[in-house]
């Protein structure tokens, strides 16, 4: 099951996010997920594991497990590389051992002090506040992203963590419209206005943190997971599915792409088994009623500045 992007390319509606995945586990994770049926992988320079992902992908291609053209690979431009878009993209391609990317995203709508291509530091000043580069506009960054498409390095380009107003601006100055806006959205942080705005203007919404972050974000940010919500637990019993499957199905029925992260084989399989049932309109409305407007992914904890304030 796939969504056709404004660029004309198809993006599978379920992908695997590789944030916070390290070392040798990545190889098994990628290989096993391909065997299960995953064809969409969401990466980023900032995850600092593109090299390991590339080794696993190369093995999958060389052994005939899957063809390159059957996979959809996303990675992202880090904040410190806004003035070095071409070099950063080429660095990611080299690490991933790919000739082209299916999708390249501006990871966050902010340019920070350059720390060197291939590094993804977040330089802080003496007060512990992110060193923001005021000489590079998001418009300049976007036009450099557009050049990647004309050079054949990238098939589709998009944005990530952009609100309605920044997305509107991007639509105004772009020659190539953003094909995707990847944002945090889940039952506790539904962001209906932003989702509908993007979809109205032909921008596919990808839900990162589609399960609300669960253990990872509870550990890092002290956030509450929607997976413990009694309403969702009740629906899981009704449909004889897990709570995670209910949440992912809800995301799919909103016409968003979901990229859950897991390092466990049984969860990999579980998260992919979401195509054999459908939530009723009443149950979709029920889930709509539990929105807490609660963001779980909060980089301000590390940056000393709230990007989303």
XYZ file of C-alpha atoms in Angstrom:
309
model
C 0.000 0.000 0.000
C 1.514 3.311 -1.083
C 0.733 7.017 -1.450
C 1.609 8.781 -4.696
C 3.614 11.910 -3.942
C 3.266 15.192 -5.821
C 6.581 14.301 -7.493
C 4.871 11.276 -9.062
C 6.773 8.661 -7.049
C 5.070 6.162 -4.758
C 5.878 6.067 -1.033
C 4.917 2.961 1.012
C 2.554 3.934 3.827
C 4.443 1.897 6.426
C 8.158 2.362 6.867
C 10.793 1.609 9.454
C 12.474 4.449 11.320
C 16.089 3.791 12.343
C 16.525 6.501 15.002
C 18.462 5.327 18.076
C 19.545 2.095 16.416
C 23.179 1.191 16.711
C 25.912 -1.122 15.501
C 25.446 -4.733 14.495
C 21.749 -4.799 15.372
C 21.025 -2.593 12.352
C 22.119 -5.257 9.857
C 19.732 -7.871 11.257
C 16.972 -5.325 11.617
C 17.143 -4.174 7.998
C 17.480 -7.688 6.559
C 14.640 -9.062 8.692
C 12.360 -6.136 7.928
C 12.870 -6.596 4.185
C 11.987 -10.279 4.564
C 8.807 -9.301 6.421
C 7.830 -6.949 3.603
C 9.107 -3.493 4.543
C 10.143 -1.442 1.524
C 10.481 1.979 3.132
C 13.321 3.022 5.448
C 13.587 6.383 7.180
C 17.129 7.514 7.963
C 18.894 10.758 8.878
C 22.438 12.027 9.033
C 21.758 12.947 12.654
C 21.027 9.312 13.576
C 24.730 8.640 12.971
C 24.084 5.176 11.552
C 23.843 5.758 7.793
C 27.056 3.781 7.315
C 25.603 0.695 9.034
C 22.323 1.034 7.161
C 24.297 1.249 3.908
C 26.170 -1.981 4.628
C 22.878 -3.778 5.288
C 21.245 -2.386 2.152
C 24.254 -3.363 0.056
C 24.026 -6.914 1.352
C 20.300 -7.025 0.577
C 20.950 -5.907 -3.009
C 23.960 -8.161 -3.608
C 22.221 -11.285 -2.309
C 19.143 -10.628 -4.422
C 16.893 -10.201 -1.406
C 15.473 -7.039 -2.934
C 16.194 -4.669 -5.836
C 17.165 -1.050 -5.269
C 14.184 0.183 -7.270
C 11.826 -1.682 -4.934
C 12.954 0.264 -1.865
C 12.071 3.788 -0.771
C 14.967 5.349 1.158
C 14.642 8.647 3.006
C 17.373 10.581 4.766
C 17.656 14.123 6.080
C 19.773 17.269 5.964
C 21.040 18.171 9.426
C 20.744 21.671 10.893
C 24.463 22.419 10.677
C 24.584 21.650 6.935
C 22.035 24.163 5.599
C 24.837 26.008 3.845
C 26.326 22.772 2.486
C 23.333 20.934 1.047
C 25.060 19.314 -1.936
C 28.042 18.087 0.082
C 25.797 16.779 2.875
C 23.589 14.882 0.425
C 26.611 13.321 -1.280
C 28.007 12.334 2.120
C 24.753 10.569 3.011
C 24.638 8.837 -0.370
C 28.204 7.592 0.097
C 27.463 6.233 3.568
C 24.222 4.613 2.438
C 26.003 3.198 -0.650
C 23.286 4.551 -2.934
C 23.275 6.384 -6.269
C 20.122 8.333 -5.422
C 17.714 9.018 -2.582
C 13.989 8.535 -2.915
C 13.373 11.384 -0.494
C 15.609 14.023 1.115
C 14.162 16.146 3.908
C 15.186 19.323 5.683
C 15.329 17.749 9.163
C 14.414 20.891 11.141
C 13.516 24.425 10.007
C 16.643 25.908 11.515
C 20.225 26.526 10.360
C 22.904 26.198 13.016
C 26.649 26.751 13.115
C 28.398 24.472 10.635
C 30.390 21.734 12.375
C 31.679 19.995 9.234
C 29.902 17.787 6.690
C 29.496 14.303 8.083
C 29.266 15.560 11.636
C 25.939 16.309 13.251
C 26.838 18.310 16.294
C 24.531 20.911 17.797
C 26.944 23.684 18.747
C 25.914 25.533 21.914
C 27.101 28.885 23.179
C 28.464 29.545 26.679
C 24.879 29.790 27.996
C 24.000 26.342 26.622
C 21.849 27.782 23.846
C 21.954 26.534 20.258
C 24.195 28.587 17.962
C 21.729 29.607 15.263
C 23.123 30.758 11.913
C 21.222 33.909 10.915
C 22.918 34.200 7.507
C 21.117 31.263 5.835
C 17.400 31.457 5.120
C 15.120 28.462 4.770
C 14.400 29.697 1.245
C 18.102 29.464 0.341
C 18.237 25.961 1.788
C 15.150 24.931 -0.167
C 16.513 26.111 -3.507
C 19.663 24.068 -2.824
C 17.398 21.074 -2.167
C 15.683 21.683 -5.524
C 19.084 21.591 -7.242
C 19.592 18.034 -5.928
C 16.582 16.891 -7.927
C 17.858 18.496 -11.141
C 21.225 16.795 -10.547
C 19.514 13.382 -10.273
C 20.746 12.768 -6.729
C 17.275 12.889 -5.196
C 13.867 11.932 -6.581
C 11.686 13.840 -4.126
C 12.374 16.554 -1.573
C 10.477 17.584 1.501
C 10.465 19.227 4.890
C 10.307 17.980 8.444
C 9.053 19.508 11.692
C 7.589 22.527 9.834
C 4.448 24.157 11.229
C 1.613 25.566 9.097
C 3.254 28.978 8.661
C 6.686 27.684 7.646
C 5.010 25.169 5.319
C 2.984 27.981 3.737
C 6.181 29.980 3.232
C 7.859 27.001 1.580
C 4.939 26.653 -0.810
C 5.279 30.355 -1.673
C 8.990 30.372 -2.519
C 9.410 26.882 -3.939
C 9.779 26.013 -7.599
C 9.447 22.351 -6.625
C 6.774 21.978 -3.957
C 7.676 19.889 -0.898
C 6.409 16.352 -1.491
C 6.369 15.486 2.221
C 6.221 17.121 5.637
C 7.417 14.694 8.305
C 6.015 15.687 11.694
C 5.292 14.209 15.077
C 1.667 13.125 15.114
C -0.111 10.413 17.090
C -3.397 10.113 19.063
C -2.098 12.355 21.878
C -0.725 14.957 19.410
C -3.009 14.835 16.393
C -2.331 18.253 14.822
C -5.395 18.016 12.631
C -5.085 21.541 11.222
C -1.491 21.006 10.068
C -2.255 17.566 8.621
C -5.251 18.874 6.691
C -3.373 21.966 5.484
C -0.564 19.832 4.085
C -2.913 17.377 2.424
C -5.011 20.177 0.937
C -1.860 21.508 -0.739
C -0.627 18.162 -2.030
C 1.959 17.559 0.673
C 2.029 14.031 2.071
C 2.294 13.906 5.861
C 4.641 11.332 7.340
C 4.121 10.652 11.028
C 7.362 10.275 12.910
C 6.878 9.073 16.484
C 3.532 7.578 15.300
C 3.208 5.531 18.500
C 3.894 8.503 20.738
C 7.505 7.636 21.401
C 6.747 4.996 24.027
C 9.733 4.051 26.197
C 12.347 6.064 24.282
C 10.633 9.411 24.698
C 9.512 8.655 28.242
C 13.169 8.101 29.152
C 14.450 11.199 27.343
C 11.628 13.688 27.746
C 9.384 12.364 30.528
C 6.409 12.195 28.148
C 3.335 10.002 28.491
C 2.675 7.270 25.910
C -0.719 6.922 24.280
C -0.188 3.147 24.194
C -1.462 2.987 27.785
C -4.658 4.896 27.011
C -7.825 2.994 28.086
C -9.738 4.052 24.953
C -7.053 2.569 22.702
C -6.815 -0.540 24.872
C -10.565 -1.007 24.506
C -10.330 -0.736 20.724
C -7.477 -3.243 20.693
C -9.717 -5.740 22.452
C -12.597 -4.981 20.088
C -10.543 -5.559 16.932
C -8.355 -8.303 18.460
C -5.260 -6.291 17.646
C -2.496 -4.726 19.713
C -2.751 -1.097 20.795
C 0.178 -0.266 18.500
C -1.653 -1.784 15.537
C -4.749 0.298 16.337
C -2.654 3.474 16.482
C -0.815 2.718 13.215
C -4.084 1.849 11.463
C -5.542 5.155 12.670
C -2.555 6.933 11.146
C -2.980 5.137 7.825
C -6.700 5.947 7.709
C -5.817 9.628 8.155
C -3.910 9.237 4.864
C -0.592 9.717 6.618
C 2.521 7.570 6.234
C 3.699 5.928 9.469
C 7.294 5.056 10.313
C 7.327 3.223 13.647
C 10.700 2.372 15.165
C 11.484 -0.916 16.825
C 14.496 -3.162 17.280
C 12.476 -6.264 18.179
C 11.601 -8.844 15.531
C 8.137 -9.565 16.927
C 7.332 -5.842 16.927
C 8.629 -5.511 13.357
C 6.108 -8.135 12.283
C 3.323 -6.691 14.432
C 3.755 -3.151 13.100
C 3.494 -4.402 9.527
C 0.283 -6.361 10.106
C -2.066 -3.410 9.806
C -3.629 -3.982 6.401
C -6.159 -6.692 7.261
C -8.642 -4.583 9.221
C -10.247 -1.137 9.167
C -11.416 1.155 11.947
C -15.005 2.356 11.682
C -15.783 6.071 11.381
C -17.147 5.967 14.920
C -13.900 4.542 16.245
C -11.830 7.063 14.253
C -13.956 9.799 15.891
C -13.450 8.178 19.282
C -9.672 8.332 18.866
C -10.011 11.952 17.757
C -11.547 12.720 21.158
C -8.451 11.671 23.148
C -6.088 14.295 21.683
C -4.023 15.892 24.480
C -2.060 18.257 22.217
C 0.964 16.726 23.885
C 4.297 16.726 22.054
C 6.663 13.964 23.167
C 9.748 14.753 21.059
C 11.295 17.846 22.619
C 14.777 18.726 21.352
C 14.645 21.956 23.377
C 15.856 19.808 26.258
C 19.238 19.623 24.518
C 19.250 22.913 22.587
C 18.336 25.451 25.234
C 15.827 27.003 22.840
C 12.289 25.834 22.124
C 12.007 25.503 18.369
C 8.267 24.901 18.630
C 7.303 27.734 21.006
